[in-house]
Tab-separated table of C-alpha atoms and ligand atoms in Angstrom:
chain	number	residue	atom	x	y	z
U	1	MET	CA	-41.433	10.374	-4.877
U	2	ASN	CA	-42.006	14.705	-4.646
U	3	LYS	CA	-43.173	16.530	-7.307
U	4	SER	CA	-40.514	18.270	-9.422
U	5	THR	CA	-39.039	21.681	-9.254
U	6	ARG	CA	-37.401	23.311	-12.659
U	7	TYR	CA	-33.991	24.999	-12.239
U	8	ASN	CA	-31.940	26.261	-15.346
U	9	LEU	CA	-28.599	24.488	-13.438
U	10	THR	CA	-28.412	22.227	-11.298
U	11	VAL	CA	-24.963	21.424	-9.741
U	12	ILE	CA	-24.074	18.363	-8.103
U	13	GLY	CA	-21.605	18.439	-5.641
U	14	SER	CA	-20.647	21.668	-3.054
U	15	GLY	CA	-16.691	21.779	-3.084
U	16	PRO	CA	-14.601	24.611	-4.710
U	17	GLY	CA	-16.148	23.322	-8.151
U	18	GLY	CA	-19.604	22.818	-7.244
U	19	TYR	CA	-19.970	25.876	-5.220
U	20	VAL	CA	-18.352	28.305	-7.369
U	21	ALA	CA	-19.980	27.308	-10.491
U	22	ALA	CA	-23.421	27.706	-8.262
U	23	CYS	CA	-22.349	30.973	-6.857
U	24	ARG	CA	-21.441	32.269	-10.907
U	25	ALA	CA	-24.255	30.891	-12.351
U	26	ALA	CA	-26.461	32.721	-10.067
U	27	GLN	CA	-24.028	35.973	-10.823
U	28	LEU	CA	-24.989	35.323	-15.033
U	29	GLY	CA	-28.680	35.193	-13.681
U	30	MET	CA	-29.784	31.611	-13.275
U	31	LYS	CA	-31.697	29.720	-11.104
U	32	VAL	CA	-29.637	27.395	-9.539
U	33	ALA	CA	-30.171	24.167	-7.157
U	34	ILE	CA	-26.984	22.537	-5.426
U	35	VAL	CA	-27.003	18.796	-4.621
U	36	GLU	CA	-24.827	17.559	-1.196
U	37	ALA	CA	-25.300	15.018	0.785
U	38	ASP	CA	-22.911	16.498	3.249
U	39	ARG	CA	-21.615	19.575	4.570
U	40	PRO	CA	-21.242	22.316	1.605
U	41	GLY	CA	-17.041	22.633	0.554
U	42	GLY	CA	-16.118	19.447	-0.151
U	43	ILE	CA	-13.067	17.598	0.629
U	44	CYS	CA	-11.232	21.124	0.496
U	45	LEU	CA	-13.089	23.052	3.133
U	46	ASN	CA	-13.800	20.047	5.398
U	47	TRP	CA	-10.685	17.672	4.834
U	48	GLY	CA	-8.441	19.041	2.397
U	49	CYS	CA	-6.780	22.337	2.171
U	50	ILE	CA	-8.187	24.482	4.988
U	51	PRO	CA	-7.924	22.197	7.875
U	52	THR	CA	-4.448	20.884	6.861
U	53	LYS	CA	-2.924	24.449	6.456
U	54	ALA	CA	-4.331	25.422	9.928
U	55	LEU	CA	-2.611	22.552	11.196
U	56	LEU	CA	0.532	23.463	9.283
U	57	LYS	CA	0.425	26.901	10.508
U	58	SER	CA	0.294	25.798	14.850
U	59	ALA	CA	3.345	23.054	13.464
U	60	GLU	CA	5.239	26.183	11.891
U	61	MET	CA	4.225	28.517	14.830
U	62	TYR	CA	6.170	25.185	17.148
U	63	GLU	CA	9.057	24.977	15.054
U	64	VAL	CA	10.008	28.982	14.898
U	65	LEU	CA	9.026	29.289	18.693
U	66	LYS	CA	11.546	26.893	19.372
U	67	LYS	CA	14.114	28.672	17.927
U	68	GLY	CA	12.884	31.856	19.838
U	69	GLY	CA	16.532	32.505	21.293
U	70	SER	CA	18.235	32.921	18.228
U	71	PHE	CA	16.066	35.815	17.686
U	72	GLY	CA	17.056	37.054	20.918
U	73	LEU	CA	13.616	36.209	22.689
U	74	LYS	CA	13.112	33.670	25.746
U	75	ALA	CA	10.012	31.468	25.838
U	76	GLU	CA	10.761	28.597	27.732
U	77	ASN	CA	8.528	25.413	27.669
U	78	ILE	CA	7.105	25.157	24.367
U	79	SER	CA	4.553	22.329	24.110
U	80	TYR	CA	1.614	22.085	22.512
U	81	ASP	CA	-1.546	20.402	23.165
U	82	LEU	CA	-2.912	18.304	20.076
U	83	ALA	CA	-6.034	17.971	20.536
U	84	ALA	CA	-6.657	21.959	20.977
U	85	VAL	CA	-4.494	22.102	17.667
U	86	VAL	CA	-6.821	19.625	16.164
U	87	GLU	CA	-9.881	21.503	17.336
U	88	ARG	CA	-9.000	25.012	16.013
U	89	SER	CA	-8.511	23.444	12.888
U	90	ARG	CA	-12.025	22.179	12.693
U	91	GLY	CA	-13.064	25.102	13.914
U	92	ILE	CA	-11.796	27.268	11.069
U	93	ALA	CA	-12.755	24.636	8.668
U	94	ASP	CA	-16.366	25.061	10.109
U	95	ARG	CA	-16.018	29.055	9.920
U	96	ILE	CA	-15.756	28.560	6.215
U	97	VAL	CA	-17.740	25.939	5.252
U	98	SER	CA	-20.622	28.837	6.745
U	99	GLY	CA	-19.149	31.080	5.124
U	100	VAL	CA	-19.773	28.389	2.064
U	101	GLU	CA	-23.905	28.553	3.516
U	102	TYR	CA	-23.776	32.172	3.536
U	103	LEU	CA	-22.801	32.610	-0.259
U	104	PHE	CA	-26.234	29.932	-0.956
U	105	LYS	CA	-28.462	32.459	0.798
U	106	LYS	CA	-26.996	35.490	-0.718
U	107	TYR	CA	-27.115	34.441	-4.436
U	108	SER	CA	-30.257	32.848	-3.665
U	109	ILE	CA	-28.959	28.906	-4.826
U	110	GLN	CA	-31.261	26.034	-3.479
U	111	HIS	CA	-29.299	24.080	-1.457
U	112	ILE	CA	-30.984	20.730	-1.804
U	113	LYS	CA	-29.531	18.298	1.179
U	114	GLY	CA	-29.271	14.721	-0.308
U	115	MET	CA	-27.355	12.104	-2.793
U	116	GLY	CA	-28.092	13.159	-6.355
U	117	THR	CA	-28.131	10.749	-9.084
U	118	LEU	CA	-28.277	11.774	-13.072
U	119	ALA	CA	-31.790	10.353	-13.599
U	120	SER	CA	-31.987	11.960	-17.756
U	121	PRO	CA	-29.858	14.521	-19.334
U	122	THR	CA	-31.833	17.174	-17.664
U	123	GLN	CA	-33.327	15.165	-14.544
U	124	VAL	CA	-31.750	15.207	-11.556
U	125	GLN	CA	-32.763	12.275	-8.412
U	126	VAL	CA	-32.322	13.251	-5.128
U	127	LYS	CA	-32.639	10.974	-1.977
U	128	ALA	CA	-32.591	11.898	1.262
U	129	ASN	CA	-34.576	10.491	4.325
U	130	GLY	CA	-36.011	7.822	2.815
U	131	GLU	CA	-37.392	10.558	0.311
U	132	THR	CA	-37.157	10.728	-3.339
U	133	THR	CA	-37.097	14.298	-5.454
U	134	VAL	CA	-36.574	15.190	-9.064
U	135	LEU	CA	-34.977	18.278	-10.006
U	136	GLU	CA	-35.672	19.256	-13.599
U	137	SER	CA	-32.677	21.050	-15.094
U	138	ASP	CA	-31.922	22.683	-18.235
U	139	VAL	CA	-28.173	22.052	-17.808
U	140	ILE	CA	-26.183	20.049	-14.930
U	141	ILE	CA	-22.379	20.107	-13.391
U	142	VAL	CA	-21.298	16.559	-11.697
U	143	ALA	CA	-19.058	18.334	-9.357
U	144	THR	CA	-18.400	15.210	-7.159
U	145	GLY	CA	-14.590	15.466	-6.518
U	146	ALA	CA	-12.496	12.200	-5.527
U	147	ARG	CA	-11.611	10.210	-2.353
U	148	PRO	CA	-7.711	9.128	-1.209
U	149	ARG	CA	-6.946	5.828	-3.486
U	150	GLU	CA	-6.515	2.588	-1.660
U	151	LEU	CA	-4.724	-0.305	-2.646
U	152	PRO	CA	-6.028	-4.029	-2.942
U	153	HIS	CA	-3.649	-4.640	-0.607
U	154	ILE	CA	-3.727	-1.702	1.046
U	155	ARG	CA	-7.177	-1.203	2.770
U	156	LEU	CA	-7.443	1.903	5.071
U	157	ASP	CA	-8.712	1.102	8.432
U	158	GLY	CA	-9.022	4.806	9.681
U	159	GLU	CA	-6.986	3.652	13.238
U	160	ARG	CA	-3.806	2.866	12.479
U	161	ILE	CA	-3.710	2.076	8.336
U	162	ILE	CA	-5.221	6.037	7.827
U	163	SER	CA	-6.018	8.194	5.132
U	164	SER	CA	-5.607	12.258	5.276
U	165	LYS	CA	-8.808	12.536	6.979
U	166	GLN	CA	-7.636	10.587	10.386
U	167	ALA	CA	-4.316	12.000	9.876
U	168	MET	CA	-6.386	15.741	10.559
U	169	THR	CA	-7.991	14.816	13.621
U	170	LEU	CA	-5.241	12.372	15.619
U	171	LYS	CA	-5.570	13.726	19.230
U	172	THR	CA	-2.275	11.649	20.775
U	173	LEU	CA	0.612	12.095	18.497
U	174	PRO	CA	2.171	8.925	16.547
U	175	ALA	CA	5.594	7.886	17.816
U	176	ARG	CA	6.526	6.604	14.649
U	177	LEU	CA	4.483	7.588	11.341
U	178	ALA	CA	5.173	6.104	8.211
U	179	VAL	CA	4.135	8.005	5.276
U	180	ILE	CA	3.511	5.773	1.822
U	181	GLY	CA	3.738	8.747	-1.293
U	182	ALA	CA	5.827	11.921	-1.495
U	183	GLY	CA	3.182	13.709	-3.324
U	184	ALA	CA	1.839	16.952	-1.772
U	185	ILE	CA	-0.416	15.263	1.027
U	186	GLY	CA	2.056	12.879	2.169
U	187	MET	CA	4.674	15.637	2.325
U	188	GLU	CA	2.514	17.706	4.499
U	189	PHE	CA	1.814	15.542	6.661
U	190	ALA	CA	5.322	14.138	7.124
U	191	TYR	CA	6.219	17.742	8.098
U	192	TYR	CA	3.390	18.308	10.221
U	193	TYR	CA	3.715	15.363	12.607
U	194	ARG	CA	7.879	15.930	12.572
U	195	ALA	CA	7.236	19.276	13.609
U	196	LEU	CA	5.456	17.834	16.771
U	197	GLY	CA	8.013	15.775	17.494
U	198	SER	CA	6.991	12.414	15.753
U	199	GLU	CA	9.299	9.881	14.191
U	200	VAL	CA	8.666	10.096	10.256
U	201	THR	CA	9.508	7.501	7.566
U	202	VAL	CA	8.334	8.484	4.085
U	203	LEU	CA	8.452	6.098	1.551
U	204	GLU	CA	7.626	6.796	-2.079
U	205	ALA	CA	7.667	4.535	-5.104
U	206	LEU	CA	9.203	6.835	-7.730
U	207	ASP	CA	12.353	7.934	-7.628
U	208	ARG	CA	12.017	11.643	-5.510
U	209	VAL	CA	9.797	13.494	-3.356
U	210	LEU	CA	7.267	15.296	-5.324
U	211	PRO	CA	8.059	13.134	-8.451
U	212	VAL	CA	5.429	16.171	-10.197
U	213	GLU	CA	7.704	19.091	-9.458
U	214	ASP	CA	11.215	20.363	-11.007
U	215	GLU	CA	13.905	17.781	-10.050
U	216	GLU	CA	15.903	20.540	-8.289
U	217	ILE	CA	13.278	21.780	-5.969
U	218	SER	CA	12.656	17.841	-5.316
U	219	LYS	CA	16.197	17.893	-3.963
U	220	GLN	CA	15.849	21.278	-2.039
U	221	VAL	CA	13.136	19.633	-0.424
U	222	ALA	CA	14.491	16.317	0.197
U	223	ARG	CA	17.536	18.248	1.700
U	224	ALA	CA	15.528	19.872	4.186
U	225	PHE	CA	13.715	16.988	5.420
U	226	THR	CA	16.503	15.447	6.179
U	227	ARG	CA	17.783	18.010	8.259
U	228	LYS	CA	15.247	17.939	9.914
U	229	GLY	CA	15.756	14.147	10.456
U	230	ILE	CA	12.834	12.848	8.368
U	231	GLN	CA	13.662	9.363	7.157
U	232	ILE	CA	12.977	9.242	2.900
U	233	GLU	CA	12.878	6.642	0.989
U	234	THR	CA	12.649	7.098	-2.902
U	235	GLY	CA	12.325	3.948	-5.201
U	236	ALA	CA	10.510	2.830	-2.615
U	237	LEU	CA	7.585	0.377	-3.678
U	238	VAL	CA	4.941	-0.566	-0.676
U	239	SER	CA	3.657	-4.008	-1.285
U	240	SER	CA	2.481	-4.534	2.018
U	241	VAL	CA	0.654	-2.790	4.939
U	242	GLN	CA	-0.976	-5.147	7.759
U	243	ARG	CA	-1.823	-3.493	11.169
U	244	HIS	CA	-0.640	-6.080	14.090
U	245	GLY	CA	-2.297	-4.658	17.330
U	246	ASP	CA	-1.010	-1.583	17.914
U	247	THR	CA	1.294	-1.468	15.358
U	248	VAL	CA	1.487	-1.421	11.401
U	249	GLN	CA	4.092	-3.410	9.959
U	250	LEU	CA	5.120	-2.242	6.083
U	251	GLU	CA	6.813	-4.461	3.247
U	252	TYR	CA	8.443	-2.313	0.820
U	253	GLU	CA	11.072	-3.135	-2.363
U	254	VAL	CA	14.093	-0.642	-3.083
U	255	LYS	CA	15.911	-1.923	-5.823
U	256	GLY	CA	14.671	-5.550	-5.820
U	257	ASN	CA	15.733	-5.699	-1.952
U	258	LYS	CA	12.686	-6.262	0.458
U	259	LYS	CA	12.742	-4.486	3.265
U	260	LYS	CA	10.467	-3.657	6.360
U	261	LEU	CA	9.421	-1.176	8.655
U	262	GLU	CA	7.432	-0.988	11.786
U	263	ALA	CA	5.635	1.965	12.686
U	264	ASP	CA	2.347	2.775	14.606
U	265	ILE	CA	0.477	5.179	12.075
U	266	ALA	CA	0.635	4.477	8.316
U	267	LEU	CA	-0.527	7.151	6.271
U	268	LEU	CA	-1.515	5.707	2.355
U	269	ALA	CA	-1.096	9.179	0.483
U	270	ILE	CA	-0.547	7.738	-2.889
U	271	GLY	CA	-3.568	9.393	-5.253
U	272	VAL	CA	-7.099	10.074	-5.692
U	273	VAL	CA	-10.190	8.394	-7.569
U	274	PRO	CA	-12.982	9.845	-8.526
U	275	ASN	CA	-16.464	9.723	-7.501
U	276	ILE	CA	-18.342	8.128	-10.465
U	277	GLU	CA	-20.139	5.301	-8.759
U	278	HIS	CA	-23.616	5.300	-8.246
U	279	LEU	CA	-24.031	8.841	-10.289
U	280	GLY	CA	-26.046	7.295	-12.815
U	281	LEU	CA	-23.263	7.895	-15.617
U	282	GLU	CA	-24.472	4.683	-17.296
U	283	THR	CA	-28.111	5.292	-17.740
U	284	VAL	CA	-27.598	8.904	-19.937
U	285	GLY	CA	-25.188	6.943	-21.051
U	286	VAL	CA	-22.034	9.723	-19.988
U	287	LYS	CA	-19.043	8.909	-21.017
U	288	THR	CA	-15.720	8.339	-18.599
U	289	ALA	CA	-12.247	8.195	-19.771
U	290	LYS	CA	-9.031	6.868	-17.309
U	291	HIS	CA	-8.777	9.335	-14.798
U	292	GLY	CA	-12.866	10.416	-14.738
U	293	ILE	CA	-15.359	11.938	-16.510
U	294	ALA	CA	-14.698	12.900	-19.872
U	295	VAL	CA	-15.181	16.382	-20.778
U	296	ASN	CA	-14.323	18.784	-23.964
U	297	GLU	CA	-11.874	22.116	-23.575
U	298	HIS	CA	-15.690	24.180	-22.434
U	299	GLN	CA	-16.065	20.726	-19.406
U	300	GLN	CA	-18.706	19.292	-21.626
U	301	THR	CA	-19.726	15.261	-21.625
U	302	ASN	CA	-20.448	14.077	-24.873
U	303	VAL	CA	-24.395	14.513	-23.313
U	304	PRO	CA	-24.006	18.645	-23.881
U	305	SER	CA	-26.720	18.941	-21.530
U	306	ILE	CA	-24.403	17.623	-18.860
U	307	TYR	CA	-20.935	19.218	-18.193
U	308	ALA	CA	-18.155	17.501	-14.936
U	309	ILE	CA	-15.503	20.140	-13.280
U	310	GLY	CA	-13.085	19.468	-10.630
U	311	ASP	CA	-11.445	15.861	-9.518
U	312	VAL	CA	-14.390	14.118	-10.890
U	313	ILE	CA	-12.358	14.952	-14.329
U	314	GLY	CA	-9.087	13.583	-13.456
U	315	PRO	CA	-5.537	15.776	-12.863
U	316	PRO	CA	-4.512	18.286	-11.824
U	317	TRP	CA	-6.659	17.830	-8.699
U	318	LEU	CA	-6.632	21.002	-7.252
U	319	ALA	CA	-9.200	22.774	-5.953
U	320	HIS	CA	-8.272	25.878	-7.853
U	321	ALA	CA	-8.388	24.441	-10.885
U	322	ALA	CA	-11.967	23.451	-10.054
U	323	SER	CA	-13.088	26.428	-9.419
U	324	ALA	CA	-11.936	28.098	-12.614
U	325	GLU	CA	-13.427	24.886	-14.318
U	326	GLY	CA	-16.428	26.026	-12.851
U	327	VAL	CA	-16.945	29.517	-14.195
U	328	HIS	CA	-16.073	27.866	-17.288
U	329	ALA	CA	-18.239	26.057	-17.723
U	330	VAL	CA	-20.755	28.384	-16.364
U	331	GLU	CA	-19.619	30.768	-18.767
U	332	HIS	CA	-19.659	28.662	-21.784
U	333	ILE	CA	-23.347	27.821	-20.429
U	334	ALA	CA	-24.003	31.150	-20.664
U	335	GLY	CA	-23.456	31.480	-24.034
U	336	LYS	CA	-20.540	33.419	-23.391
U	337	ASN	CA	-17.660	32.141	-25.181
U	338	PRO	CA	-14.867	32.133	-22.523
U	339	ARG	CA	-11.043	31.464	-23.562
U	340	PRO	CA	-10.401	27.457	-22.716
U	341	ILE	CA	-8.269	27.031	-19.376
U	342	ASP	CA	-4.749	27.453	-19.768
U	343	TYR	CA	-3.372	24.541	-17.840
U	344	ASN	CA	0.129	25.111	-18.161
U	345	ALA	CA	-0.507	28.295	-16.328
U	346	ILE	CA	-2.247	26.699	-13.067
U	347	PRO	CA	-0.299	27.018	-10.355
U	348	GLY	CA	0.233	24.183	-7.315
U	349	CYS	CA	1.584	24.310	-4.093
U	350	THR	CA	2.367	22.447	-1.193
U	351	TYR	CA	2.506	23.982	2.335
U	352	CYS	CA	5.198	21.746	3.958
U	353	ARG	CA	8.360	23.725	4.950
U	354	PRO	CA	10.285	24.943	2.790
U	355	GLN	CA	6.812	25.631	0.843
U	356	VAL	CA	6.490	24.710	-2.375
U	357	ALA	CA	5.236	26.288	-5.345
U	358	SER	CA	5.056	26.107	-9.352
U	359	VAL	CA	3.851	26.435	-12.644
U	360	GLY	CA	3.993	25.424	-15.809
U	361	TYR	CA	6.753	23.636	-17.838
U	362	THR	CA	9.796	21.555	-14.788
U	363	GLU	CA	13.192	21.863	-16.882
U	364	GLN	CA	12.744	17.856	-17.421
U	365	LYS	CA	9.337	18.915	-19.494
U	366	ALA	CA	10.997	20.997	-21.196
U	367	LYS	CA	13.839	18.294	-22.296
U	368	ALA	CA	11.729	15.513	-22.964
U	369	GLU	CA	9.377	17.972	-25.773
U	370	GLY	CA	12.531	19.469	-27.165
U	371	ILE	CA	12.232	23.006	-26.086
U	372	ALA	CA	15.552	25.015	-26.029
U	373	TYR	CA	15.485	26.796	-23.434
U	374	THR	CA	17.481	29.056	-20.794
U	375	VAL	CA	17.431	28.445	-16.602
U	376	GLY	CA	17.782	31.666	-14.068
U	377	ARG	CA	18.339	30.665	-10.312
U	378	PHE	CA	18.259	32.140	-7.695
U	379	GLU	CA	19.299	30.932	-3.849
U	380	PHE	CA	17.450	32.691	-0.761
U	381	LYS	CA	20.417	32.740	1.064
U	382	ALA	CA	21.883	35.900	-1.013
U	383	SER	CA	18.125	37.526	-0.119
U	384	GLY	CA	18.659	40.453	2.572
U	385	ARG	CA	14.864	39.563	3.515
U	386	ALA	CA	15.437	35.888	4.223
U	387	VAL	CA	18.419	36.669	5.709
U	388	ALA	CA	16.919	38.929	8.081
U	389	VAL	CA	13.711	37.250	8.952
U	390	GLY	CA	15.806	33.648	9.342
U	391	ASP	CA	14.183	31.513	5.950
U	392	THR	CA	17.421	31.058	3.755
U	393	ASP	CA	16.460	27.514	2.962
U	394	GLY	CA	14.749	28.793	-0.571
U	395	LEU	CA	15.425	28.522	-4.623
U	396	VAL	CA	13.730	30.694	-7.468
U	397	LYS	CA	13.738	28.237	-10.862
U	398	LEU	CA	12.439	30.263	-14.344
U	399	ILE	CA	12.811	28.157	-17.489
U	400	PHE	CA	12.490	30.642	-20.500
U	401	GLU	CA	11.342	29.641	-23.817
U	402	LYS	CA	14.979	30.184	-26.061
U	403	GLN	CA	13.497	31.094	-29.271
U	404	TYR	CA	11.086	34.176	-28.566
U	405	GLY	CA	12.040	34.537	-24.567
U	406	GLY	CA	8.685	33.975	-22.859
U	407	LEU	CA	8.479	32.041	-19.150
U	408	ILE	CA	7.228	28.517	-19.784
U	409	GLY	CA	8.050	27.465	-16.304
U	410	ALA	CA	8.591	28.665	-12.480
U	411	HIS	CA	9.625	26.644	-9.390
U	412	ILE	CA	10.190	28.174	-6.157
U	413	ALA	CA	10.908	25.873	-3.056
U	414	GLY	CA	11.157	28.372	0.532
U	415	ALA	CA	9.055	30.548	2.873
U	416	GLU	CA	5.807	32.555	1.153
U	417	ALA	CA	6.655	29.980	-1.964
U	418	PRO	CA	2.707	29.874	-2.672
U	419	GLU	CA	2.337	33.842	-2.284
U	420	MET	CA	5.009	34.667	-4.348
U	421	ILE	CA	4.032	32.349	-7.832
U	422	HIS	CA	1.450	34.594	-8.836
U	423	GLU	CA	3.132	36.620	-10.482
U	424	LEU	CA	4.874	33.897	-12.844
U	425	VAL	CA	1.467	32.798	-13.278
U	426	LEU	CA	0.721	36.034	-14.854
U	427	ALA	CA	4.445	36.038	-16.632
U	428	ILE	CA	3.407	32.454	-17.965
U	429	ARG	CA	0.072	34.371	-19.575
U	430	GLN	CA	1.049	37.172	-21.331
U	431	GLU	CA	4.675	35.359	-22.513
U	432	CYS	CA	7.116	37.839	-20.134
U	433	THR	CA	10.336	37.463	-21.263
U	434	ALA	CA	13.357	37.344	-18.946
U	435	GLU	CA	14.165	41.089	-19.069
U	436	GLU	CA	10.591	42.185	-18.389
U	437	ILE	CA	10.466	39.824	-15.565
U	438	GLY	CA	14.049	41.283	-14.400
U	439	LYS	CA	13.646	45.118	-15.377
U	440	ALA	CA	10.313	45.278	-12.971
U	441	VAL	CA	11.693	46.956	-10.183
U	442	HIS	CA	10.393	44.277	-7.274
U	443	ALA	CA	10.332	46.132	-3.732
U	444	HIS	CA	13.518	45.367	-1.454
U	445	PRO	CA	13.600	43.854	1.154
U	446	THR	CA	11.018	40.966	-0.020
U	447	PHE	CA	11.509	37.374	-1.181
U	448	GLY	CA	9.569	38.699	-4.182
U	449	GLU	CA	13.231	40.393	-5.241
U	450	SER	CA	14.335	36.539	-5.467
U	451	ILE	CA	12.065	36.292	-8.891
U	452	MET	CA	13.601	39.056	-10.400
U	453	GLU	CA	17.387	38.130	-9.700
U	454	ALA	CA	16.295	34.216	-11.304
U	455	ALA	CA	15.446	36.449	-14.471
U	456	LEU	CA	17.904	38.309	-14.358
U	457	ASP	CA	20.029	35.516	-13.992
U	458	ALA	CA	18.547	33.990	-17.413
U	459	ILE	CA	20.505	36.840	-18.825
U	460	GLY	CA	23.426	36.787	-17.281
U	461	GLU	CA	22.512	40.183	-15.037
U	462	ARG	CA	21.817	38.926	-11.582
U	463	ILE	CA	23.413	40.869	-9.089
U	464	HIS	CA	23.193	39.227	-5.917
U	465	GLY	CA	24.710	35.663	-4.870
U	466	ALA	CA	27.957	33.725	-5.386
M	1	NAD	P1	0.254	12.524	-5.787
M	1	NAD	O1	-0.530	11.684	-6.674
M	1	NAD	O2	0.503	13.945	-5.221
M	1	NAD	O3	1.014	11.675	-4.899
M	1	NAD	C1	1.284	10.503	-4.605
M	1	NAD	C2	2.375	9.614	-4.652
M	1	NAD	O4	1.989	8.678	-4.143
M	1	NAD	C3	2.951	9.416	-5.735
M	1	NAD	O5	4.356	10.470	-5.547
M	1	NAD	C4	2.962	8.242	-5.780
M	1	NAD	O6	4.724	8.131	-6.944
M	1	NAD	C5	3.276	7.536	-4.492
M	1	NAD	N1	2.695	5.884	-4.685
M	1	NAD	C6	1.780	5.441	-5.146
M	1	NAD	N2	1.603	3.912	-4.753
M	1	NAD	C7	2.632	4.091	-4.057
M	1	NAD	C8	3.246	3.054	-3.282
M	1	NAD	N3	2.464	1.665	-3.361
M	1	NAD	N4	4.310	3.450	-2.626
M	1	NAD	C9	4.791	4.200	-2.135
M	1	NAD	N5	4.757	5.234	-2.857
M	1	NAD	C10	3.279	5.058	-4.261
M	1	NAD	O7	-1.274	12.285	-4.417
M	1	NAD	P2	-1.580	12.696	-3.140
M	1	NAD	O8	-0.136	13.147	-2.508
M	1	NAD	O9	-2.509	11.769	-2.463
M	1	NAD	O10	-2.473	13.703	-3.288
M	1	NAD	C11	-3.969	13.749	-4.051
M	1	NAD	C12	-3.738	14.923	-4.666
M	1	NAD	O11	-4.486	16.019	-4.179
M	1	NAD	C13	-2.647	15.311	-5.818
M	1	NAD	O12	-3.105	15.754	-7.017
M	1	NAD	C14	-2.358	16.799	-5.090
M	1	NAD	O13	-1.458	17.545	-6.302
M	1	NAD	C15	-4.038	17.333	-4.370
M	1	NAD	N6	-3.562	17.842	-3.393
M	1	NAD	C16	-2.865	19.500	-3.711
M	1	NAD	C17	-2.650	19.731	-2.168
M	1	NAD	C18	-1.825	21.371	-2.646
M	1	NAD	O14	-2.413	21.901	-3.082
M	1	NAD	N7	-1.376	21.668	-1.383
M	1	NAD	C19	-2.710	19.704	-1.007
M	1	NAD	C20	-3.116	18.207	-1.188
M	1	NAD	C21	-3.581	17.144	-2.088
């Protein structure tokens, strides 16, 4: 065993939770180590957010180029090279990962390669290449993330029954793709492969696609997907996926009716499970809850010197939530008394087409909680900007609490949705009213005007649209 080194903070895991926490801690003057078995960046940078956005851009450009004629362009024999599309995506992941390695140098963060285990409330044991090192640390942050969920009766084989990781690197287009689960991952890959020409069927157990989104948004996206030729089966509980040579046979049930589907590849996108095994949680007595490590509002576990952030603690399973939790934990450790994170003001985005972004209450949740509310809507088809750029399939829906009038929920489906949502994150945090948002002059012509119009709609003052 190597002799121990002492740190103020040791972070286990270097995804967007862990590496951001490490950087913030270094900014606050702490001596920081980060333990990572793989490349820095976690799922997000290596196998999630970043490489998928690169793939989706290729798919979107291919779709747009094929429509070039309607823009007065002459583009003939448009085609693609899937291997090159994948290569670009991998190159982009490499580039962004090297940015994290640069940050480790910039902030003098000690990057320790290996598997980290909690050995005591102030010790992390690291195993790498047969050697064991113990790091002494005043405080430890666990940021080990999550991995795709499998089912006892549906096992991934990595070739025909795959997770998002393999879906990101297929170099041959599957003629028939079955997507199990219509959450963010399922919908992004359904869009991607359909845009490139696969026959795609989406099977979702609940009664609509993107079930965490507002019902109207789910409907808008489902309509758009159906127009693209994507088959959607909701209320479809997949019970079996079997590989038969070069095909997969799926069995599922819809309202008591057993159904079958044959595909070349089945993508399992039914959520994630936390990486809590082999971490030594039991050794040091760290408690877990339903979705992972249990923490208080400051990301602190029941062992005061151990914090946990990101996917390993459960929902919302979003990179930016992990980063925010990392910053919060470190500021709490530094005694800065930060305000707990407002989970109602964390946006979520899905980058299929139409894109989706939302923050706060859905109408269904407001109803379920007995909150009196008013709704304002605006459809992109009445937006000059949307018509000019040929992207009229979109909707902004805003939900205002009735008593004081503050915004509690915002939902966008359509072009630029993830870029537009931040005005509404701020508006929720500041409890802005429909009048305040609607009377804030928005530049013309922009997609953002749709937010102003939706706010005005909530007070009966919308100018454009039917
Ligand atoms: P998810 O939980 O968002 O969606 C999984 C879906 O699978 C659910 O709608 C669920 O009802 C369905 N399902 C579960 N079991 C099923 C079965 N047997 N048959 C049919 N359907 C079934 O999970 P995900 O899409 O795998 O994504 C994982 C996490 O990563 C999510 O929390 C997601 O928000 C996050 N993520 C976010 C982004 C983004 O921000 N763009 C992208 C990817 C992933």
